[in-house]
Every structure is written in structure tokens, then in C-alpha cells.
Amino acid sequence: MMDAAVDRLKDGFAKFKTEFYDKKPELFEPLKAGQAPKYMVFSCADSRVCPSVTMGLEPGEAFTVRNIANMVPAYCKIKHAGVGSAIEYAVCALKVELIVVIGHSRCGGIKALLSLKDGAPDSFHFVEDWVRTGFPAKKKVQTEHASLPFDDQCAILEKEAVNQSLENLKTYPFVKEGIANGTLKLVGGHYDFVSGNLDLWEP
């Protein structure tokens, strides 16, 4: 079974090489010298929502970070250095023009966030602590939509958590400066793979 799984990767690369890489030297030759992406994309690690596929982005177009529930924590030099360093490099070194945070339908991370009970022990080593990044968004949804069923609250939270991540991005001084200077824009998004729709909005 493992050999077959590895062979799938080898076959996939062989197809990419012959049908894409070898046929598009005008795309890949400049990338050998460096990258100059216009976008930074935060997307969920969910295997169903690859942002390059869903938004038609080619190699070199997007500097991408994928994590559970596509979350961006607030600026903190002690925690989440992986996310912070990616944002800093994208904005300060690569000079991206647009940061997009895109959520999606039926997100397991958002479901985990909404399911958290105060004082209950964690089931995972890392997951619950990470999705607590979206705790303010969770409280907002539970307060404003308390009468709705759980699944409907999840659907709303998928977008509200994106909005919170957009606000958290503004706590990074270089992001705040870029917005003030007009060199950087933030955009929220939600991909519904059930209906096949993509919504984009500015905060």
C-alpha cells in the first residue's frame, strides 16, 4: 500500500513534468532566478481546498501558508513565529500586493472550534490550542446566532473566523504600514465546495 502511495507521487510528477513544466518554459525559466508573487494566500490545510487549483494560480503567483482552519493569529514574537515570519517575508521582502485569507465549507477546524467546551480537556496535542485563535469569532457567532442549529453556526463561523484573521493581520506593524501606504490590501474569501461558489470581500 505504501509503495503504491509513493508511486502515485512519482507518476503525478512525471505527468506534471511532461504536460506542464516542459511545455511552459516561458513560465518556469524566470522562476529559476527568483519569485515575485503578487498574492499571499492563507488557506486551510484541508485536502479538498487547494487554493492554487480553486483560484487558478500558477507557480510564482502566490506565496502560500496553509494551516488548520486558515487562521492568522495576532502579532506575537513569542508564539506562532512560523506564521509571523511568513507574513513578514511576504510583505517586507517579496512586496506582495494582496493578502487573501480564504475559508471553506464543512471545515473540520471550525467545527472543532465551535465544539470546544469551557474547561474540557483537549483531545489533541495541538489542534484545540491552535483553533482557539478564532475564539472571539466563535463567541460573536454564538451570541448573535444562538438560536441557529450547530451546522448553520459553523457555516457563519467559517466566514467570521476569516474576518477575525483579517483583523489580526492588522496587528503586524509591517502589514499596518503597507495598508496605510496603499501598497497592500487585505481580502477575505470563502470557497463553498458543496455549491461550487467562491465569495471574496474586503474588510
PDB file of C-alpha atoms in Angstrom:
ATOM      1  CA  MET A   1       0.000   0.000   0.000  1.00  0.00           C
ATOM      2  CA  MET A   2       2.817   2.424   0.900  1.00  0.00           C
ATOM      3  CA  ASP A   3       4.674   1.674  -2.323  1.00  0.00           C
ATOM      4  CA  ALA A   4       1.528   2.423  -4.311  1.00  0.00           C
ATOM      5  CA  ALA A   5       1.103   5.715  -2.483  1.00  0.00           C
ATOM      6  CA  VAL A   6       4.690   6.729  -3.275  1.00  0.00           C
ATOM      7  CA  ASP A   7       4.283   5.625  -6.898  1.00  0.00           C
ATOM      8  CA  ARG A   8       1.249   7.905  -7.142  1.00  0.00           C
ATOM      9  CA  LEU A   9       3.500  10.850  -6.287  1.00  0.00           C
ATOM     10  CA  LYS A  10       6.146   9.801  -8.805  1.00  0.00           C
ATOM     11  CA  ASP A  11       3.531   9.351 -11.530  1.00  0.00           C
ATOM     12  CA  GLY A  12       1.977  12.696 -10.657  1.00  0.00           C
ATOM     13  CA  PHE A  13       5.307  14.460 -11.001  1.00  0.00           C
ATOM     14  CA  ALA A  14       6.059  12.696 -14.296  1.00  0.00           C
ATOM     15  CA  LYS A  15       2.758  13.959 -15.673  1.00  0.00           C
ATOM     16  CA  PHE A  16       3.422  17.481 -14.373  1.00  0.00           C
ATOM     17  CA  LYS A  17       6.909  17.443 -15.909  1.00  0.00           C
ATOM     18  CA  THR A  18       5.831  16.370 -19.394  1.00  0.00           C
ATOM     19  CA  GLU A  19       2.468  18.131 -19.614  1.00  0.00           C
ATOM     20  CA  PHE A  20       3.206  21.366 -17.753  1.00  0.00           C
ATOM     21  CA  TYR A  21       6.842  22.065 -16.840  1.00  0.00           C
ATOM     22  CA  ASP A  22       8.370  21.076 -20.197  1.00  0.00           C
ATOM     23  CA  LYS A  23       5.647  22.849 -22.165  1.00  0.00           C
ATOM     24  CA  LYS A  24       5.839  26.186 -20.336  1.00  0.00           C
ATOM     25  CA  PRO A  25       9.461  27.370 -20.347  1.00  0.00           C
ATOM     26  CA  GLU A  26       8.216  30.954 -20.518  1.00  0.00           C
ATOM     27  CA  LEU A  27       6.710  30.419 -17.045  1.00  0.00           C
ATOM     28  CA  PHE A  28       9.421  28.370 -15.361  1.00  0.00           C
ATOM     29  CA  GLU A  29      12.607  29.926 -16.742  1.00  0.00           C
ATOM     30  CA  PRO A  30      12.089  33.297 -14.979  1.00  0.00           C
ATOM     31  CA  LEU A  31      11.249  31.474 -11.741  1.00  0.00           C
ATOM     32  CA  LYS A  32      14.723  29.974 -11.682  1.00  0.00           C
ATOM     33  CA  ALA A  33      16.078  33.457 -10.959  1.00  0.00           C
ATOM     34  CA  GLY A  34      13.600  34.303  -8.194  1.00  0.00           C
ATOM     35  CA  GLN A  35       9.994  34.879  -7.242  1.00  0.00           C
ATOM     36  CA  ALA A  36       7.848  37.991  -7.295  1.00  0.00           C
ATOM     37  CA  PRO A  37       4.352  36.893  -6.259  1.00  0.00           C
ATOM     38  CA  LYS A  38       1.532  39.400  -6.188  1.00  0.00           C
ATOM     39  CA  TYR A  39      -0.512  37.436  -3.659  1.00  0.00           C
ATOM     40  CA  MET A  40      -0.081  35.963  -0.231  1.00  0.00           C
ATOM     41  CA  VAL A  41      -2.740  33.349   0.447  1.00  0.00           C
ATOM     42  CA  PHE A  42      -3.802  31.846   3.771  1.00  0.00           C
ATOM     43  CA  SER A  43      -5.769  28.685   3.160  1.00  0.00           C
ATOM     44  CA  CYS A  44      -6.850  25.649   5.136  1.00  0.00           C
ATOM     45  CA  ALA A  45      -4.730  22.505   5.065  1.00  0.00           C
ATOM     46  CA  ASP A  46      -7.884  20.555   4.109  1.00  0.00           C
ATOM     47  CA  SER A  47      -7.091  18.347   1.104  1.00  0.00           C
ATOM     48  CA  ARG A  48     -10.266  19.461  -0.682  1.00  0.00           C
ATOM     49  CA  VAL A  49      -9.400  23.140  -0.977  1.00  0.00           C
ATOM     50  CA  CYS A  50      -6.032  23.670  -2.685  1.00  0.00           C
ATOM     51  CA  PRO A  51      -6.012  27.433  -3.410  1.00  0.00           C
ATOM     52  CA  SER A  52      -3.796  27.161  -6.486  1.00  0.00           C
ATOM     53  CA  VAL A  53      -6.339  24.833  -8.059  1.00  0.00           C
ATOM     54  CA  THR A  54      -9.527  26.596  -6.959  1.00  0.00           C
ATOM     55  CA  MET A  55      -8.316  30.070  -7.959  1.00  0.00           C
ATOM     56  CA  GLY A  56      -6.259  29.079 -10.976  1.00  0.00           C
ATOM     57  CA  LEU A  57      -2.947  30.346  -9.603  1.00  0.00           C
ATOM     58  CA  GLU A  58       0.227  29.281 -11.383  1.00  0.00           C
ATOM     59  CA  PRO A  59       3.680  28.736  -9.849  1.00  0.00           C
ATOM     60  CA  GLY A  60       5.193  32.071  -8.859  1.00  0.00           C
ATOM     61  CA  GLU A  61       1.870  33.864  -8.346  1.00  0.00           C
ATOM     62  CA  ALA A  62       1.106  33.196  -4.688  1.00  0.00           C
ATOM     63  CA  PHE A  63       3.163  32.904  -1.502  1.00  0.00           C
ATOM     64  CA  THR A  64       1.010  30.436   0.401  1.00  0.00           C
ATOM     65  CA  VAL A  65       0.507  29.399   4.014  1.00  0.00           C
ATOM     66  CA  ARG A  66      -1.834  26.509   4.804  1.00  0.00           C
ATOM     67  CA  ASN A  67      -2.867  25.523   8.308  1.00  0.00           C
ATOM     68  CA  ILE A  68      -5.827  24.168  10.246  1.00  0.00           C
ATOM     69  CA  ALA A  69      -8.847  26.431   9.578  1.00  0.00           C
ATOM     70  CA  ASN A  70      -6.786  29.017   7.633  1.00  0.00           C
ATOM     71  CA  MET A  71      -6.171  31.072  10.753  1.00  0.00           C
ATOM     72  CA  VAL A  72      -3.877  34.056  11.264  1.00  0.00           C
ATOM     73  CA  PRO A  73      -3.017  34.696  14.915  1.00  0.00           C
ATOM     74  CA  ALA A  74      -2.351  38.201  16.180  1.00  0.00           C
ATOM     75  CA  TYR A  75       1.216  39.519  16.193  1.00  0.00           C
ATOM     76  CA  CYS A  76       3.328  37.840  18.863  1.00  0.00           C
ATOM     77  CA  LYS A  77       7.104  37.332  18.826  1.00  0.00           C
ATOM     78  CA  ILE A  78       6.889  34.523  21.384  1.00  0.00           C
ATOM     79  CA  LYS A  79       4.290  32.310  19.695  1.00  0.00           C
ATOM     80  CA  HIS A  80       3.420  31.454  16.076  1.00  0.00           C
ATOM     81  CA  ALA A  81       6.774  32.528  14.632  1.00  0.00           C
ATOM     82  CA  GLY A  82       6.120  30.353  11.581  1.00  0.00           C
ATOM     83  CA  VAL A  83       3.105  32.410  10.579  1.00  0.00           C
ATOM     84  CA  GLY A  84       4.697  35.694  11.577  1.00  0.00           C
ATOM     85  CA  SER A  85       7.879  35.051   9.604  1.00  0.00           C
ATOM     86  CA  ALA A  86       5.871  34.121   6.508  1.00  0.00           C
ATOM     87  CA  ILE A  87       3.862  37.348   6.701  1.00  0.00           C
ATOM     88  CA  GLU A  88       6.977  39.420   7.297  1.00  0.00           C
ATOM     89  CA  TYR A  89       8.837  37.855   4.382  1.00  0.00           C
ATOM     90  CA  ALA A  90       5.865  38.193   2.043  1.00  0.00           C
ATOM     91  CA  VAL A  91       5.276  41.854   2.876  1.00  0.00           C
ATOM     92  CA  CYS A  92       8.798  43.155   3.520  1.00  0.00           C
ATOM     93  CA  ALA A  93      10.921  41.068   1.129  1.00  0.00           C
ATOM     94  CA  LEU A  94       8.573  39.906  -1.629  1.00  0.00           C
ATOM     95  CA  LYS A  95       6.412  43.045  -1.557  1.00  0.00           C
ATOM     96  CA  VAL A  96       3.132  41.206  -2.153  1.00  0.00           C
ATOM     97  CA  GLU A  97       0.215  43.480  -3.024  1.00  0.00           C
ATOM     98  CA  LEU A  98      -2.683  41.418  -1.696  1.00  0.00           C
ATOM     99  CA  ILE A  99      -3.114  39.131   1.315  1.00  0.00           C
ATOM    100  CA  VAL A 100      -6.062  36.781   0.953  1.00  0.00           C
ATOM    101  CA  VAL A 101      -7.473  34.699   3.814  1.00  0.00           C
ATOM    102  CA  ILE A 102      -9.826  32.098   2.393  1.00  0.00           C
ATOM    103  CA  GLY A 103     -12.070  29.808   4.438  1.00  0.00           C
ATOM    104  CA  HIS A 104     -14.197  26.969   3.142  1.00  0.00           C
ATOM    105  CA  SER A 105     -17.348  24.937   3.642  1.00  0.00           C
ATOM    106  CA  ARG A 106     -17.516  21.996   6.068  1.00  0.00           C
ATOM    107  CA  CYS A 107     -14.233  22.955   7.736  1.00  0.00           C
ATOM    108  CA  GLY A 108     -13.212  20.485  10.419  1.00  0.00           C
ATOM    109  CA  GLY A 109     -11.125  23.083  12.245  1.00  0.00           C
ATOM    110  CA  ILE A 110     -14.074  25.453  12.503  1.00  0.00           C
ATOM    111  CA  LYS A 111     -16.279  22.607  13.708  1.00  0.00           C
ATOM    112  CA  ALA A 112     -13.663  21.807  16.361  1.00  0.00           C
ATOM    113  CA  LEU A 113     -13.596  25.462  17.425  1.00  0.00           C
ATOM    114  CA  LEU A 114     -17.358  25.668  17.771  1.00  0.00           C
ATOM    115  CA  SER A 115     -17.420  22.353  19.663  1.00  0.00           C
ATOM    116  CA  LEU A 116     -14.938  23.455  22.339  1.00  0.00           C
ATOM    117  CA  LYS A 117     -16.374  23.346  25.842  1.00  0.00           C
ATOM    118  CA  ASP A 118     -15.008  25.586  28.575  1.00  0.00           C
ATOM    119  CA  GLY A 119     -12.835  23.587  30.957  1.00  0.00           C
ATOM    120  CA  ALA A 120     -12.998  20.369  28.926  1.00  0.00           C
ATOM    121  CA  PRO A 121      -9.716  18.505  28.378  1.00  0.00           C
ATOM    122  CA  ASP A 122      -8.155  18.656  24.917  1.00  0.00           C
ATOM    123  CA  SER A 123      -8.338  15.576  22.695  1.00  0.00           C
ATOM    124  CA  PHE A 124      -5.282  16.511  20.612  1.00  0.00           C
ATOM    125  CA  HIS A 125      -1.797  17.785  21.414  1.00  0.00           C
ATOM    126  CA  PHE A 126      -2.075  20.905  19.243  1.00  0.00           C
ATOM    127  CA  VAL A 127      -5.418  21.251  17.442  1.00  0.00           C
ATOM    128  CA  GLU A 128      -7.598  22.777  20.149  1.00  0.00           C
ATOM    129  CA  ASP A 129      -4.963  25.277  21.220  1.00  0.00           C
ATOM    130  CA  TRP A 130      -4.492  26.372  17.613  1.00  0.00           C
ATOM    131  CA  VAL A 131      -8.183  26.800  16.749  1.00  0.00           C
ATOM    132  CA  ARG A 132      -8.667  28.870  19.913  1.00  0.00           C
ATOM    133  CA  THR A 133      -7.095  31.598  17.763  1.00  0.00           C
ATOM    134  CA  GLY A 134     -10.641  32.037  16.476  1.00  0.00           C
ATOM    135  CA  PHE A 135     -12.251  32.177  19.929  1.00  0.00           C
ATOM    136  CA  PRO A 136     -13.518  35.797  19.626  1.00  0.00           C
ATOM    137  CA  ALA A 137     -15.200  34.913  16.324  1.00  0.00           C
ATOM    138  CA  LYS A 138     -16.795  31.875  17.959  1.00  0.00           C
ATOM    139  CA  LYS A 139     -18.220  33.983  20.809  1.00  0.00           C
ATOM    140  CA  LYS A 140     -19.570  36.519  18.325  1.00  0.00           C
ATOM    141  CA  VAL A 141     -21.391  33.848  16.342  1.00  0.00           C
ATOM    142  CA  GLN A 142     -22.763  32.132  19.446  1.00  0.00           C
ATOM    143  CA  THR A 143     -24.029  35.471  20.788  1.00  0.00           C
ATOM    144  CA  GLU A 144     -25.590  36.734  17.565  1.00  0.00           C
ATOM    145  CA  HIS A 145     -26.894  33.409  16.219  1.00  0.00           C
ATOM    146  CA  ALA A 146     -27.633  31.412  19.360  1.00  0.00           C
ATOM    147  CA  SER A 147     -30.951  30.109  18.034  1.00  0.00           C
ATOM    148  CA  LEU A 148     -29.475  28.565  14.884  1.00  0.00           C
ATOM    149  CA  PRO A 149     -28.567  24.870  14.590  1.00  0.00           C
ATOM    150  CA  PHE A 150     -24.915  23.870  15.058  1.00  0.00           C
ATOM    151  CA  ASP A 151     -24.242  23.340  11.343  1.00  0.00           C
ATOM    152  CA  ASP A 152     -25.639  26.761  10.469  1.00  0.00           C
ATOM    153  CA  GLN A 153     -23.469  28.369  13.144  1.00  0.00           C
ATOM    154  CA  CYS A 154     -20.459  26.567  11.647  1.00  0.00           C
ATOM    155  CA  ALA A 155     -21.222  27.996   8.212  1.00  0.00           C
ATOM    156  CA  ILE A 156     -21.360  31.520   9.648  1.00  0.00           C
ATOM    157  CA  LEU A 157     -18.224  30.969  11.727  1.00  0.00           C
ATOM    158  CA  GLU A 158     -16.302  29.871   8.620  1.00  0.00           C
ATOM    159  CA  LYS A 159     -16.606  33.450   7.364  1.00  0.00           C
ATOM    160  CA  GLU A 160     -16.433  35.195  10.734  1.00  0.00           C
ATOM    161  CA  ALA A 161     -13.133  33.468  11.530  1.00  0.00           C
ATOM    162  CA  VAL A 162     -11.770  34.828   8.248  1.00  0.00           C
ATOM    163  CA  ASN A 163     -12.815  38.323   9.319  1.00  0.00           C
ATOM    164  CA  GLN A 164     -11.018  37.881  12.617  1.00  0.00           C
ATOM    165  CA  SER A 165      -7.857  36.742  10.826  1.00  0.00           C
ATOM    166  CA  LEU A 166      -8.051  39.856   8.655  1.00  0.00           C
ATOM    167  CA  GLU A 167      -8.233  41.976  11.809  1.00  0.00           C
ATOM    168  CA  ASN A 168      -5.337  40.025  13.322  1.00  0.00           C
ATOM    169  CA  LEU A 169      -3.248  40.764  10.237  1.00  0.00           C
ATOM    170  CA  LYS A 170      -3.555  44.460  11.049  1.00  0.00           C
ATOM    171  CA  THR A 171      -1.685  43.863  14.336  1.00  0.00           C
ATOM    172  CA  TYR A 172       1.517  43.186  12.349  1.00  0.00           C
ATOM    173  CA  PRO A 173       3.296  46.559  12.062  1.00  0.00           C
ATOM    174  CA  PHE A 174       4.535  45.973   8.514  1.00  0.00           C
ATOM    175  CA  VAL A 175       1.028  44.994   7.376  1.00  0.00           C
ATOM    176  CA  LYS A 176      -0.473  48.043   9.058  1.00  0.00           C
ATOM    177  CA  GLU A 177       2.154  50.223   7.383  1.00  0.00           C
ATOM    178  CA  GLY A 178       1.509  48.698   3.962  1.00  0.00           C
ATOM    179  CA  ILE A 179      -2.218  49.310   4.266  1.00  0.00           C
ATOM    180  CA  ALA A 180      -1.631  52.903   5.351  1.00  0.00           C
ATOM    181  CA  ASN A 181       0.736  53.479   2.427  1.00  0.00           C
ATOM    182  CA  GLY A 182      -1.680  51.959  -0.080  1.00  0.00           C
ATOM    183  CA  THR A 183       0.822  49.285  -1.130  1.00  0.00           C
ATOM    184  CA  LEU A 184      -1.056  46.410   0.488  1.00  0.00           C
ATOM    185  CA  LYS A 185      -4.673  45.278   0.525  1.00  0.00           C
ATOM    186  CA  LEU A 186      -6.441  42.607   2.603  1.00  0.00           C
ATOM    187  CA  VAL A 187      -9.191  40.413   1.178  1.00  0.00           C
ATOM    188  CA  GLY A 188     -11.355  37.732   2.760  1.00  0.00           C
ATOM    189  CA  GLY A 189     -12.733  34.747   0.926  1.00  0.00           C
ATOM    190  CA  HIS A 190     -14.871  31.645   1.315  1.00  0.00           C
ATOM    191  CA  TYR A 191     -14.888  28.649  -1.004  1.00  0.00           C
ATOM    192  CA  ASP A 192     -18.017  26.501  -0.864  1.00  0.00           C
ATOM    193  CA  PHE A 193     -17.056  23.211  -2.468  1.00  0.00           C
ATOM    194  CA  VAL A 194     -20.596  21.890  -1.973  1.00  0.00           C
ATOM    195  CA  SER A 195     -22.172  24.507  -4.234  1.00  0.00           C
ATOM    196  CA  GLY A 196     -19.031  25.354  -6.190  1.00  0.00           C
ATOM    197  CA  ASN A 197     -19.064  29.053  -5.261  1.00  0.00           C
ATOM    198  CA  LEU A 198     -16.324  31.479  -4.217  1.00  0.00           C
ATOM    199  CA  ASP A 199     -17.077  34.690  -2.294  1.00  0.00           C
ATOM    200  CA  LEU A 200     -14.485  37.445  -1.926  1.00  0.00           C
ATOM    201  CA  TRP A 201     -14.817  40.593   0.157  1.00  0.00           C
ATOM    202  CA  GLU A 202     -12.791  43.481   1.537  1.00  0.00           C
ATOM    203  CA  PRO A 203     -12.864  44.058   5.309  1.00  0.00           C
TER     204      PRO A 203
END
